[in-house]
XYZ file of N, CA and C in Angstrom:
825
model
N 27.404 6.500 -25.098
C 28.160 6.999 -23.712
C 27.254 6.198 -23.039
N 27.502 6.170 -21.478
C 27.670 5.168 -20.622
C 25.967 5.743 -19.918
N 25.406 4.726 -19.625
C 23.976 5.233 -19.435
C 23.818 5.028 -17.549
N 23.062 6.278 -16.967
C 23.798 5.517 -15.050
C 22.638 5.334 -14.659
N 21.769 5.184 -14.271
C 20.487 4.662 -13.116
C 21.568 4.779 -11.821
N 19.990 5.332 -10.932
C 20.676 5.753 -9.661
C 19.440 4.959 -8.655
N 19.066 3.867 -8.495
C 17.506 3.910 -7.474
C 18.100 3.534 -5.980
N 16.533 3.921 -5.702
C 16.417 3.959 -4.656
C 14.996 3.790 -3.900
N 15.061 3.068 -2.730
C 13.281 2.581 -2.729
C 13.169 2.986 -1.045
N 11.852 2.803 -0.475
C 11.263 3.177 0.319
C 12.098 3.795 1.783
N 11.948 5.514 1.237
C 11.929 6.074 2.285
C 11.331 6.262 3.376
N 10.310 5.753 3.292
C 9.047 5.821 4.539
C 9.481 7.655 5.530
N 9.570 8.524 4.921
C 9.405 9.919 5.621
C 8.588 9.546 5.989
N 8.273 10.404 7.796
C 6.982 10.124 8.098
C 7.394 9.159 9.516
N 8.284 7.727 9.331
C 8.042 6.591 10.616
C 8.791 7.489 11.767
N 8.136 7.681 13.032
C 9.680 8.392 13.750
C 10.442 7.215 14.138
N 10.311 6.206 14.002
C 11.952 5.125 13.633
C 12.807 5.122 12.929
N 12.566 6.175 11.726
C 13.791 6.128 10.946
C 14.925 6.740 11.178
N 15.765 6.195 10.394
C 16.940 6.298 11.299
C 18.177 7.804 10.450
N 17.652 7.949 9.445
C 17.802 9.070 8.636
C 17.360 10.592 8.949
N 17.529 11.839 9.178
C 16.832 12.292 9.038
C 16.949 12.881 7.739
N 15.871 14.353 7.913
C 16.093 15.020 6.327
C 17.148 15.678 5.972
N 17.926 16.339 6.387
C 19.270 17.045 6.081
C 19.940 15.773 5.638
N 19.999 14.019 6.572
C 21.011 12.990 5.976
C 20.920 12.597 4.729
N 19.255 12.118 4.336
C 18.295 11.420 3.290
C 19.067 12.871 1.786
N 19.311 14.137 2.718
C 19.602 15.243 1.102
C 20.942 14.834 1.210
N 22.037 14.077 1.594
C 23.372 14.265 1.929
C 23.459 13.008 0.885
N 22.889 11.958 2.152
C 23.230 10.542 0.829
C 23.077 10.941 -0.791
N 21.610 11.331 -0.682
C 21.012 11.262 -2.166
C 21.863 12.377 -3.366
N 22.647 13.668 -2.912
C 23.395 14.285 -3.045
C 24.640 12.906 -3.632
N 25.500 13.419 -2.489
C 26.318 11.849 -2.789
C 26.480 11.178 -4.218
N 25.346 10.254 -4.137
C 24.658 9.508 -4.922
C 24.597 9.947 -6.666
N 24.169 11.205 -6.754
C 23.620 11.898 -7.769
C 25.097 12.600 -8.246
N 25.790 13.125 -7.197
C 27.479 12.989 -7.218
C 28.408 11.901 -8.463
N 28.190 10.833 -7.775
C 28.306 9.783 -7.842
C 28.515 9.018 -9.500
N 27.078 9.052 -9.435
C 26.780 8.946 -10.435
C 27.240 9.569 -12.123
N 27.620 10.872 -11.855
C 27.286 11.874 -13.037
C 26.682 12.533 -14.189
N 27.127 13.418 -14.534
C 26.475 14.106 -15.679
C 25.237 12.995 -15.894
N 24.188 13.685 -16.526
C 23.060 12.380 -17.344
C 22.458 11.824 -16.586
N 23.111 11.423 -15.715
C 21.986 10.314 -14.864
C 20.099 10.430 -14.988
N 19.838 9.268 -14.631
C 18.268 9.131 -13.982
C 18.220 8.699 -12.292
N 17.298 9.168 -11.789
C 17.506 8.713 -10.249
C 15.867 8.495 -10.446
N 15.993 6.917 -9.523
C 14.203 6.566 -9.712
C 14.212 6.154 -8.059
N 13.086 6.145 -7.413
C 12.372 5.877 -6.484
C 11.356 4.911 -6.724
N 11.326 3.964 -6.042
C 9.943 2.651 -5.866
C 9.685 2.586 -4.913
N 8.900 3.686 -4.540
C 7.643 3.965 -3.931
C 8.009 3.425 -2.406
N 7.233 4.152 -1.427
C 6.770 4.047 0.028
C 7.424 5.033 0.559
N 7.286 6.127 -0.148
C 8.035 7.426 -0.270
C 7.674 8.003 1.089
N 6.542 7.854 1.560
C 5.459 8.414 3.626
C 5.645 7.104 3.982
N 5.179 6.727 5.310
C 5.295 5.760 5.757
C 3.542 5.925 5.761
N 2.803 4.754 5.697
C 1.478 4.784 5.743
C 0.775 6.382 5.227
N 1.411 6.853 4.416
C 0.823 8.186 3.376
C 0.282 8.656 4.296
N 1.057 9.118 5.689
C 1.172 10.869 6.076
C 1.156 11.482 5.238
N 1.263 12.946 5.655
C 1.313 14.364 4.958
C 2.323 14.713 5.658
N 2.753 14.568 6.569
C 3.515 14.806 6.765
C 4.852 14.011 5.757
N 4.928 13.289 5.970
C 5.849 12.096 5.668
C 6.452 13.086 4.132
N 5.480 13.260 3.280
C 5.331 13.349 1.642
C 5.654 14.829 1.821
N 5.788 15.736 3.118
C 6.076 17.291 3.208
C 7.793 16.885 2.905
N 8.383 16.058 4.092
C 9.677 16.441 4.910
C 10.677 15.761 3.240
N 9.541 14.338 2.315
C 10.076 14.221 1.657
C 10.583 14.600 0.209
N 9.620 15.814 0.245
C 9.939 16.668 -0.970
C 10.891 17.668 -0.569
N 10.970 18.542 1.195
C 11.936 18.897 0.893
C 13.837 18.337 0.723
N 13.748 17.094 1.499
C 14.606 16.463 1.739
C 15.503 16.345 -0.018
N 14.427 15.839 -1.440
C 14.564 15.514 -2.407
C 15.074 17.000 -3.277
N 14.328 18.385 -2.768
C 14.795 19.491 -3.637
C 15.717 20.199 -2.715
N 15.747 19.959 -2.280
C 17.815 20.193 -1.565
C 18.709 19.577 -2.158
N 18.741 17.932 -2.331
C 19.882 17.401 -2.834
C 20.092 17.478 -4.483
N 18.777 17.698 -5.215
C 18.541 18.112 -6.545
C 19.252 19.480 -7.245
N 18.577 20.446 -5.961
C 18.685 21.389 -6.317
C 20.755 22.045 -5.580
N 20.793 21.262 -5.154
C 22.485 20.848 -4.353
C 22.958 21.168 -5.579
N 23.141 20.318 -6.162
C 23.679 19.600 -7.547
C 23.247 20.289 -8.952
N 22.185 20.129 -9.565
C 21.892 20.958 -9.983
C 20.863 19.929 -11.254
N 20.529 19.044 -10.227
C 19.886 17.641 -10.757
C 18.834 17.894 -11.952
N 18.380 17.848 -13.422
C 17.620 18.049 -13.738
C 16.115 17.535 -12.667
N 15.282 17.691 -12.594
C 13.826 17.171 -11.754
C 12.883 16.232 -12.797
N 13.236 16.887 -14.449
C 12.394 15.660 -15.274
C 13.056 14.710 -15.263
N 14.247 14.384 -14.897
C 14.649 13.520 -14.922
C 14.512 11.946 -13.467
N 13.893 12.179 -12.718
C 13.756 12.035 -11.567
C 12.166 10.850 -12.153
N 12.425 9.536 -11.989
C 11.045 8.316 -12.289
C 10.788 7.685 -11.014
N 9.494 7.780 -10.784
C 8.805 7.674 -9.594
C 7.492 6.595 -9.620
N 7.404 5.746 -8.937
C 5.843 5.027 -8.523
C 5.151 4.910 -7.577
N 4.692 4.557 -6.986
C 4.017 4.483 -5.274
C 4.193 2.404 -5.381
N 4.090 2.877 -3.573
C 4.157 1.377 -3.129
C 2.909 1.119 -1.736
N 3.193 0.479 -1.419
C 1.785 0.090 -0.213
C 1.883 1.406 0.419
N 2.825 1.963 0.868
C 2.500 2.789 2.325
C 1.979 4.182 1.172
N 2.136 3.625 -0.076
C 1.429 5.540 -0.456
C -0.045 5.545 -1.026
N -0.708 4.240 -0.712
C -2.161 4.229 -0.469
C -3.128 4.752 0.963
N -3.548 5.698 0.225
C -5.184 5.867 0.938
C -6.248 6.082 0.594
N -6.177 5.025 1.305
C -7.766 4.131 1.194
C -8.509 5.389 1.395
N -8.667 6.350 2.715
C -9.603 6.826 2.661
C -9.568 8.874 2.186
N -8.481 8.059 0.926
C -8.078 9.752 0.662
C -9.518 10.798 0.037
N -9.439 11.867 0.337
C -10.729 13.322 -0.439
C -10.607 12.822 -1.553
N -11.459 12.969 -1.826
C -11.194 13.092 -3.380
C -11.685 11.729 -4.243
N -11.580 10.657 -3.333
C -11.618 9.155 -3.565
C -10.825 8.613 -4.542
N -9.502 9.348 -4.851
C -8.353 8.355 -5.219
C -7.310 8.255 -4.170
N -6.929 6.952 -3.702
C -6.130 6.393 -2.978
C -4.808 7.214 -3.327
N -3.964 7.593 -4.276
C -3.244 7.825 -4.743
C -2.792 9.578 -4.923
N -3.501 9.937 -4.147
C -4.218 11.924 -4.940
C -2.904 12.149 -4.212
N -2.489 12.071 -2.297
C -1.110 12.822 -2.375
C -0.289 12.412 -2.360
N 0.077 11.204 -2.988
C 1.427 10.564 -3.594
C 1.169 11.455 -5.332
N 0.359 11.503 -5.782
C 0.224 12.158 -7.010
C 0.593 13.955 -6.622
N 0.503 14.397 -5.560
C 0.768 15.922 -5.349
C 2.411 15.884 -5.394
N 3.097 14.760 -3.956
C 4.054 14.875 -4.487
C 4.896 14.934 -5.450
N 4.382 14.090 -6.450
C 5.283 13.832 -7.347
C 5.196 15.020 -8.339
N 4.063 15.141 -9.130
C 4.281 16.368 -9.603
C 4.632 17.554 -9.051
N 5.022 17.661 -7.811
C 5.835 18.995 -7.044
C 6.846 18.561 -7.410
N 7.802 17.209 -6.985
C 8.977 17.262 -7.434
C 9.482 17.193 -8.623
N 8.968 16.688 -9.546
C 9.494 16.613 -11.028
C 8.277 18.324 -11.465
N 7.421 18.432 -11.145
C 7.040 20.015 -12.214
C 6.299 19.428 -13.569
N 5.960 18.122 -13.275
C 4.518 17.267 -14.246
C 4.085 16.483 -13.780
N 3.039 16.086 -14.603
C 2.258 14.998 -13.865
C 2.672 13.387 -15.334
N 3.493 13.268 -14.978
C 4.291 12.272 -15.986
C 4.095 11.190 -15.088
N 4.190 11.069 -13.636
C 4.540 10.150 -12.612
C 3.293 10.278 -11.909
N 1.862 10.392 -12.142
C 0.924 10.422 -11.842
C 0.431 9.419 -11.677
N -0.540 8.780 -10.589
C -1.214 7.155 -11.227
C -2.702 7.144 -10.911
N -3.458 8.329 -10.431
C -4.785 8.365 -10.410
C -5.376 8.026 -11.676
N -6.661 7.372 -11.366
C -7.834 6.991 -12.440
C -7.028 5.843 -13.604
N -6.930 5.777 -14.449
C -6.688 4.716 -15.323
C -4.896 4.911 -15.388
N -4.737 5.542 -14.987
C -3.040 5.681 -15.084
C -2.184 5.125 -14.117
N -2.431 3.075 -14.096
C -2.183 2.054 -13.463
C -0.660 1.701 -13.864
N 0.047 2.336 -14.818
C 0.887 2.407 -15.851
C 1.097 2.946 -16.877
N 2.503 3.733 -16.512
C 2.383 4.808 -17.297
C 4.203 5.032 -18.046
N 4.266 4.563 -19.568
C 5.695 4.963 -20.373
C 6.076 6.793 -19.728
N 7.432 6.809 -19.347
C 8.373 7.481 -19.181
C 9.376 7.513 -19.794
N 9.554 8.135 -21.202
C 11.124 8.227 -21.911
C 12.179 9.066 -21.998
N 13.409 8.785 -22.158
C 14.491 9.343 -22.201
C 15.361 8.842 -23.548
N 16.354 9.691 -24.235
C 16.659 9.084 -25.418
C 17.998 8.347 -24.059
N 18.043 8.378 -22.573
C 19.304 7.122 -22.215
C 18.192 6.310 -22.075
N 17.081 5.808 -21.785
C 16.192 4.657 -21.420
C 14.638 4.753 -21.734
N 14.190 3.514 -21.992
C 12.936 3.585 -22.003
C 11.897 3.374 -20.902
N 11.162 3.242 -20.487
C 10.366 3.139 -19.038
C 9.275 2.477 -18.791
N 9.047 1.589 -18.431
C 7.283 1.240 -17.730
C 7.058 1.608 -16.935
N 6.342 2.348 -16.043
C 6.351 2.899 -14.872
C 4.957 2.074 -14.102
N 4.926 1.020 -13.188
C 4.281 0.083 -13.261
C 3.723 0.662 -11.463
N 2.350 0.467 -11.136
C 2.155 1.412 -10.027
C 1.489 -0.343 -9.336
N 1.480 -1.104 -8.874
C 1.803 -2.532 -8.740
C 0.431 -2.509 -6.889
N 0.450 -0.916 -7.316
C -0.330 -0.692 -5.471
C -2.224 -0.185 -5.908
N -1.809 -0.406 -7.052
C -3.268 0.224 -8.133
C -4.302 -0.046 -7.389
N -3.997 -1.228 -6.958
C -5.575 -2.223 -6.704
C -5.864 -1.973 -4.956
N -5.180 -0.751 -4.638
C -5.688 -0.396 -3.531
C -5.124 -1.219 -1.762
N -4.569 -2.733 -2.515
C -5.241 -3.444 -1.178
C -3.518 -3.393 -0.741
N -3.915 -3.287 1.149
C -2.341 -3.459 1.062
C -1.203 -4.616 1.522
N -1.963 -5.451 1.462
C -1.088 -7.151 1.380
C -0.600 -7.354 0.629
N -0.725 -7.017 -1.269
C 0.463 -7.648 -1.480
C 0.331 -7.131 -2.797
N 0.994 -7.302 -4.314
C 1.185 -6.370 -4.930
C 0.139 -6.719 -6.294
N -0.111 -6.689 -6.991
C -0.788 -6.921 -8.487
C -0.639 -6.110 -9.582
N -0.502 -6.108 -10.605
C -0.435 -5.306 -11.763
C -1.474 -5.406 -12.680
N -2.390 -4.170 -13.075
C -3.117 -4.172 -14.586
C -3.026 -4.834 -15.276
N -2.627 -5.543 -15.841
C -2.201 -6.671 -17.199
C -2.289 -5.976 -18.088
N -4.425 -5.236 -18.476
C -4.738 -4.863 -20.042
C -3.962 -3.393 -19.785
N -3.760 -2.971 -18.856
C -3.585 -1.190 -19.475
C -1.828 -1.565 -19.160
N -1.231 -2.217 -18.788
C 0.327 -2.903 -18.999
C 0.492 -3.510 -20.688
N 0.139 -3.364 -20.980
C -0.214 -4.497 -22.303
C -0.340 -3.338 -23.725
N -1.282 -2.518 -22.914
C -2.001 -1.278 -23.612
C -0.372 -0.492 -23.685
N 0.110 0.783 -22.808
C 1.304 0.726 -22.613
C 2.946 -0.006 -23.530
N 2.603 -1.629 -23.514
C 3.475 -2.119 -24.178
C 3.571 -2.125 -25.362
N 1.901 -2.296 -25.921
C 2.255 -2.312 -27.149
C 2.258 -0.406 -27.944
N 2.217 0.611 -27.452
C 3.063 1.991 -27.299
C 4.255 2.417 -27.346
N 5.081 1.374 -26.754
C 6.397 1.259 -26.890
C 7.568 0.014 -27.880
N 6.008 -0.524 -28.405
C 6.806 -1.628 -29.488
C 6.710 -2.546 -29.109
N 7.486 -4.289 -30.085
C 7.740 -5.444 -29.651
C 9.673 -5.445 -28.712
N 10.153 -4.728 -29.662
C 11.468 -4.721 -28.951
C 11.864 -3.098 -29.002
N 13.522 -2.862 -28.090
C 13.189 -1.482 -27.609
C 14.296 -0.969 -28.979
N 14.140 0.124 -28.852
C 15.739 0.979 -30.143
C 16.657 0.620 -29.567
N 17.617 0.568 -30.521
C 19.048 0.489 -30.291
C 19.806 1.433 -29.004
N 20.403 1.206 -28.236
C 21.322 1.884 -27.415
C 20.317 2.947 -26.682
N 18.869 2.143 -26.460
C 17.960 2.169 -25.693
C 16.919 1.868 -24.608
N 18.043 0.894 -23.645
C 17.266 0.117 -22.710
C 16.074 0.440 -22.109
N 15.302 -1.085 -21.969
C 13.865 -0.721 -21.900
C 14.249 -0.860 -20.281
N 13.853 -0.125 -19.352
C 13.183 -0.361 -17.400
C 12.168 -0.933 -17.355
N 11.891 -1.525 -16.591
C 10.330 -1.330 -15.775
C 10.319 -0.886 -14.229
N 9.982 -0.583 -13.330
C 10.057 0.576 -12.286
C 8.519 0.154 -11.622
N 8.613 -0.427 -10.716
C 7.454 -0.849 -9.439
C 8.225 -1.464 -8.122
N 6.744 -2.025 -7.299
C 7.007 -1.434 -5.784
C 7.419 -2.948 -5.377
N 6.583 -3.313 -5.710
C 6.650 -4.873 -5.427
C 7.385 -6.372 -5.689
N 7.942 -6.669 -5.263
C 9.229 -7.454 -5.976
C 7.860 -9.050 -7.015
N 8.397 -9.210 -7.146
C 8.240 -9.959 -8.432
C 8.045 -11.514 -8.063
N 9.241 -12.438 -7.229
C 9.557 -13.233 -7.101
C 9.274 -13.433 -5.167
N 8.441 -14.523 -4.805
C 8.747 -14.511 -3.691
C 9.782 -14.783 -3.112
N 10.064 -14.069 -1.642
C 11.152 -14.043 -0.691
C 11.412 -15.149 0.016
N 10.241 -15.517 0.659
C 10.984 -15.988 1.844
C 9.550 -17.190 1.818
N 9.637 -18.295 2.859
C 8.568 -19.057 2.839
C 7.145 -18.792 3.013
N 6.622 -17.614 3.969
C 5.981 -16.784 4.528
C 5.324 -15.726 3.840
N 6.202 -15.390 2.579
C 5.437 -14.143 1.953
C 4.707 -13.910 1.068
N 3.878 -12.919 1.662
C 2.690 -12.772 0.772
C 2.551 -11.987 0.231
N 3.255 -10.835 0.264
C 3.103 -10.019 -0.365
C 3.452 -9.516 -1.553
N 3.726 -10.661 -2.385
C 4.554 -10.465 -3.563
C 3.182 -10.024 -5.091
N 3.869 -9.405 -6.082
C 3.075 -9.131 -6.651
C 2.300 -10.869 -7.272
N 1.422 -10.871 -6.926
C -0.014 -11.776 -7.587
C 0.040 -12.884 -9.420
N 0.288 -11.711 -10.047
C 0.506 -12.010 -11.128
C 1.663 -11.854 -12.051
N 2.328 -12.095 -11.102
C 3.858 -11.984 -11.830
C 4.108 -12.659 -12.683
N 3.604 -14.039 -13.113
C 4.367 -14.520 -14.132
C 3.915 -14.111 -16.094
N 2.400 -13.473 -15.659
C 2.059 -13.244 -16.966
C 3.399 -11.737 -16.858
N 3.608 -10.890 -15.649
C 4.412 -9.233 -15.953
C 5.636 -9.874 -17.098
N 6.409 -10.413 -16.258
C 7.213 -11.420 -16.897
C 7.446 -11.788 -18.128
N 6.610 -13.102 -18.390
C 6.186 -13.499 -19.831
C 6.293 -11.605 -20.624
N 5.384 -10.874 -20.249
C 5.265 -9.952 -20.750
C 7.061 -8.883 -21.652
N 7.452 -9.139 -20.097
C 8.905 -8.283 -19.938
C 9.716 -8.176 -21.549
N 9.646 -10.045 -21.073
C 10.523 -10.646 -21.220
C 10.228 -10.911 -22.738
N 9.702 -10.732 -23.702
C 8.811 -10.721 -25.250
C 9.153 -9.048 -25.281
N 9.300 -8.367 -24.766
C 8.890 -7.248 -25.049
C 10.808 -6.372 -25.134
N 11.824 -7.083 -24.667
C 12.824 -7.242 -24.952
C 13.730 -6.090 -23.522
N 12.798 -6.249 -22.371
C 13.200 -5.312 -21.193
C 14.739 -5.938 -20.518
N 15.707 -5.250 -20.176
C 16.681 -5.202 -19.967
C 17.165 -5.298 -17.735
N 16.350 -4.780 -17.129
C 16.318 -4.755 -15.770
C 14.541 -4.317 -15.273
N 14.586 -5.101 -14.476
C 12.745 -4.895 -13.694
C 13.555 -4.602 -12.303
N 13.169 -3.118 -11.832
C 14.321 -2.651 -10.602
C 12.895 -2.402 -10.002
N 12.924 -3.189 -7.958
C 11.847 -2.756 -7.532
C 12.193 -2.699 -5.662
N 11.335 -2.502 -4.648
C 11.499 -1.939 -3.588
C 10.985 -3.360 -3.116
N 10.337 -2.502 -1.748
C 9.408 -3.541 -1.050
C 9.680 -4.497 -0.566
N 10.725 -4.875 -0.450
C 11.574 -5.853 0.683
C 12.999 -5.888 1.223
N 12.760 -4.433 1.727
C 14.085 -4.167 2.307
C 14.844 -4.639 1.312
N 15.708 -5.129 0.920
C 16.495 -6.360 0.497
C 17.720 -5.579 -0.342
N 18.137 -6.590 -1.065
C 19.239 -6.111 -2.098
C 19.143 -7.829 -2.869
N 17.903 -7.737 -4.006
C 18.125 -9.047 -4.702
C 18.582 -8.922 -5.830
N 18.934 -9.631 -6.269
C 19.497 -9.868 -7.585
C 19.117 -11.402 -8.362
N 18.126 -11.318 -9.574
C 17.533 -12.587 -10.107
C 17.609 -12.700 -11.824
N 18.323 -12.901 -12.159
C 18.254 -13.132 -13.978
C 17.268 -14.310 -14.208
N 16.489 -14.176 -15.569
C 15.689 -14.701 -15.517
C 15.747 -15.415 -17.721
N 15.786 -16.623 -17.904
C 15.813 -17.221 -18.898
C 17.156 -17.557 -19.112
N 17.646 -16.560 -20.178
C 18.996 -16.165 -20.033
C 19.903 -15.572 -19.741
N 19.521 -15.092 -19.095
C 19.582 -13.508 -18.042
C 19.951 -12.335 -18.745
N 18.896 -12.030 -19.622
C 19.283 -11.120 -20.716
C 18.191 -10.000 -19.553
N 17.245 -10.363 -18.795
C 16.830 -9.819 -18.139
C 16.830 -10.097 -16.429
N 16.969 -8.892 -15.999
C 17.585 -9.258 -14.121
C 16.898 -7.916 -13.802
N 16.574 -9.004 -12.928
C 15.506 -8.655 -11.014
C 16.379 -7.830 -10.573
N 16.059 -6.831 -9.778
C 17.076 -6.442 -8.962
C 16.152 -5.519 -8.041
N 15.832 -5.903 -6.965
C 15.401 -5.256 -5.496
C 16.532 -4.042 -4.704
N 16.323 -2.984 -4.346
C 17.028 -2.336 -3.136
C 16.863 -2.388 -1.698
N 17.901 -2.247 -1.431
C 17.423 -2.028 0.764
C 16.664 -0.953 0.784
N 16.024 -0.488 1.617
C 15.003 0.579 2.072
C 15.993 1.152 2.414
N 15.710 2.611 2.800
C 16.553 4.422 3.049
C 16.592 4.595 3.774
N 16.246 4.614 4.766
C 15.851 5.378 6.062
C 15.012 4.193 7.450
N 15.113 3.378 6.918
C 13.931 2.067 7.329
C 14.254 0.889 8.221
N 14.548 0.618 9.644
C 14.833 -0.629 10.510
C 14.597 -1.634 10.600
N 15.161 -2.061 9.737
C 14.729 -3.773 8.894
C 15.568 -5.006 9.467
N 15.117 -5.124 10.753
C 16.118 -6.304 11.340
C 16.816 -7.180 10.480
N 18.199 -7.548 10.194
C 18.233 -8.747 9.027
C 18.920 -7.715 8.205
N 19.022 -6.188 7.415
C 19.041 -6.001 6.234
C 19.523 -4.507 6.702
N 20.497 -4.279 5.287
C 20.755 -2.533 5.836
C 20.322 -1.930 4.639
N 20.161 -0.564 5.294
C 19.895 0.577 4.002
C 20.583 0.854 3.357
N 20.280 0.642 1.888
C 20.812 0.954 0.728
C 20.670 1.770 -0.567
N 21.900 2.012 -1.702
C 20.817 2.455 -2.879
C 21.867 1.332 -3.819
N 21.305 1.303 -5.406
C 22.230 1.346 -6.226
C 22.702 1.608 -7.243
N 23.442 1.376 -7.662
C 23.334 3.260 -8.690
C 23.993 1.404 -10.877
N 23.239 1.517 -11.317
C 23.479 0.514 -12.601
C 23.991 1.437 -13.899
N 24.663 1.301 -14.792
C 25.889 1.602 -15.500
C 25.448 1.010 -17.197
N 25.293 1.199 -18.060
C 24.538 0.274 -19.096
C 25.933 1.018 -20.427
N 26.739 0.673 -20.512
C 28.376 1.198 -21.509
C 27.414 0.782 -23.130
N 28.183 0.920 -24.291
C 27.795 1.611 -25.346
C 27.117 0.151 -26.193
N 27.525 -1.641 -25.276
C 27.376 -2.292 -25.913
C 26.140 -2.803 -25.423
N 25.720 -2.531 -24.077
C 24.365 -2.434 -23.660
C 24.335 -3.475 -22.192
N 25.607 -3.764 -22.358
C 26.734 -4.603 -20.865
C 25.647 -3.480 -19.269
N 25.090 -4.091 -18.465
C 25.106 -3.227 -17.410
C 26.144 -3.540 -15.687
N 26.396 -3.004 -15.499
C 27.455 -3.131 -13.917
C 26.769 -2.359 -13.132
N 27.078 -3.355 -11.460
C 25.954 -2.833 -10.526
C 27.271 -2.369 -9.863
N 26.780 -1.146 -9.303
C 27.431 -0.702 -7.911
C 26.084 -0.293 -6.351
N 26.741 -1.716 -5.507
C 25.820 -1.583 -4.341
C 26.785 -0.618 -3.667
N 25.498 0.083 -2.801
C 26.420 0.971 -1.673
C 25.078 0.299 -0.033
N 25.696 0.834 0.422
C 25.371 0.974 2.361
C 25.064 2.171 2.971
N 24.053 2.593 3.379
C 24.007 4.005 3.903
C 23.897 3.629 5.195
N 24.696 4.455 6.296
C 24.568 3.634 7.594
C 25.811 4.939 7.915
N 25.094 5.281 9.431
C 25.435 6.860 10.225
C 27.157 6.077 10.941
N 27.269 4.796 10.458
C 28.871 4.445 11.042
C 29.668 5.054 9.250
N 28.785 4.711 8.323
C 30.185 5.159 7.413
C 30.177 6.937 6.960
N 31.704 6.662 6.967
C 31.998 8.514 6.364
C 31.328 9.001 5.165
N 30.606 9.390 5.559
C 29.771 10.115 4.501
C 28.022 9.814 4.296
N 28.283 9.031 5.286
C 26.777 8.158 5.113
C 26.775 7.214 4.229
N 27.873 6.978 3.493
C 27.680 5.733 2.340
C 28.791 4.711 2.115
N 28.260 3.910 1.603
C 29.808 2.911 1.962
C 29.453 2.043 1.016
N 30.099 1.933 -0.426
C 30.337 1.102 -1.481
C 30.509 -0.472 -0.636
N 29.973 -1.449 -1.189
C 29.784 -2.680 -0.598
C 31.269 -3.597 -0.681
N 32.274 -3.467 -1.900
C 33.522 -3.551 -2.181
C 34.492 -3.074 -0.858
N 33.966 -2.351 -0.047
C 34.800 -1.005 0.787
C 34.478 -1.936 2.447
N 33.543 -2.606 2.454
C 33.197 -3.420 3.744
C 35.068 -4.522 4.058
């Protein structure tokens, strides 16, 4: 059976300059899930709200709930991680991720994708795929990404050295691992150690957001693919809002379809091959 992943990122709800409203987002997510078909997993790699605004999380909950309810998509097949915009340094209770955690728990109806306390890295596993979900903003510095390596190694030890046959390993995180431009200072600072560990443990994909750009890079012999996706409703000069769908076949080979999100596209969604 083909394993299908829908990857979106950087919704930035609460940003007054967002190009899609709540109903638009619900419409696009619904179309992506329908295109992906039954059994898909929906992955969101951070920056759900704009600057951690409470209103942004409320709008995100409404839009995503509308989409998954419309197609009968199981909420426990959603995997999420925080981004730098999800950090609230002055949050009540002391955790900079309390707002994100409340949003995630409400969306999924459980706490498997919450990141306060010592939960900087988590394992979320399905028969279709085994996920290492990393909070690259756990250090609460808005300027760059960083991974809690001891916690990551602890989760990897739980997963074991090599994946179960037919269950690809995927890392989901917000910050990118490879510098994107000359003045790119927001990359994950300890990326070499992260990538080395993922290669050793047989990961097939690293999916991230943050750069608002469609990025693809193979590591080593190409068995590990690092893939960034465009933002979802954010105005980024020179870049197109987008989403990606990944499909693993029975032999573990992955194919990708990238989509642009635009007010000019029929149904707001256009495959890149249609340009």
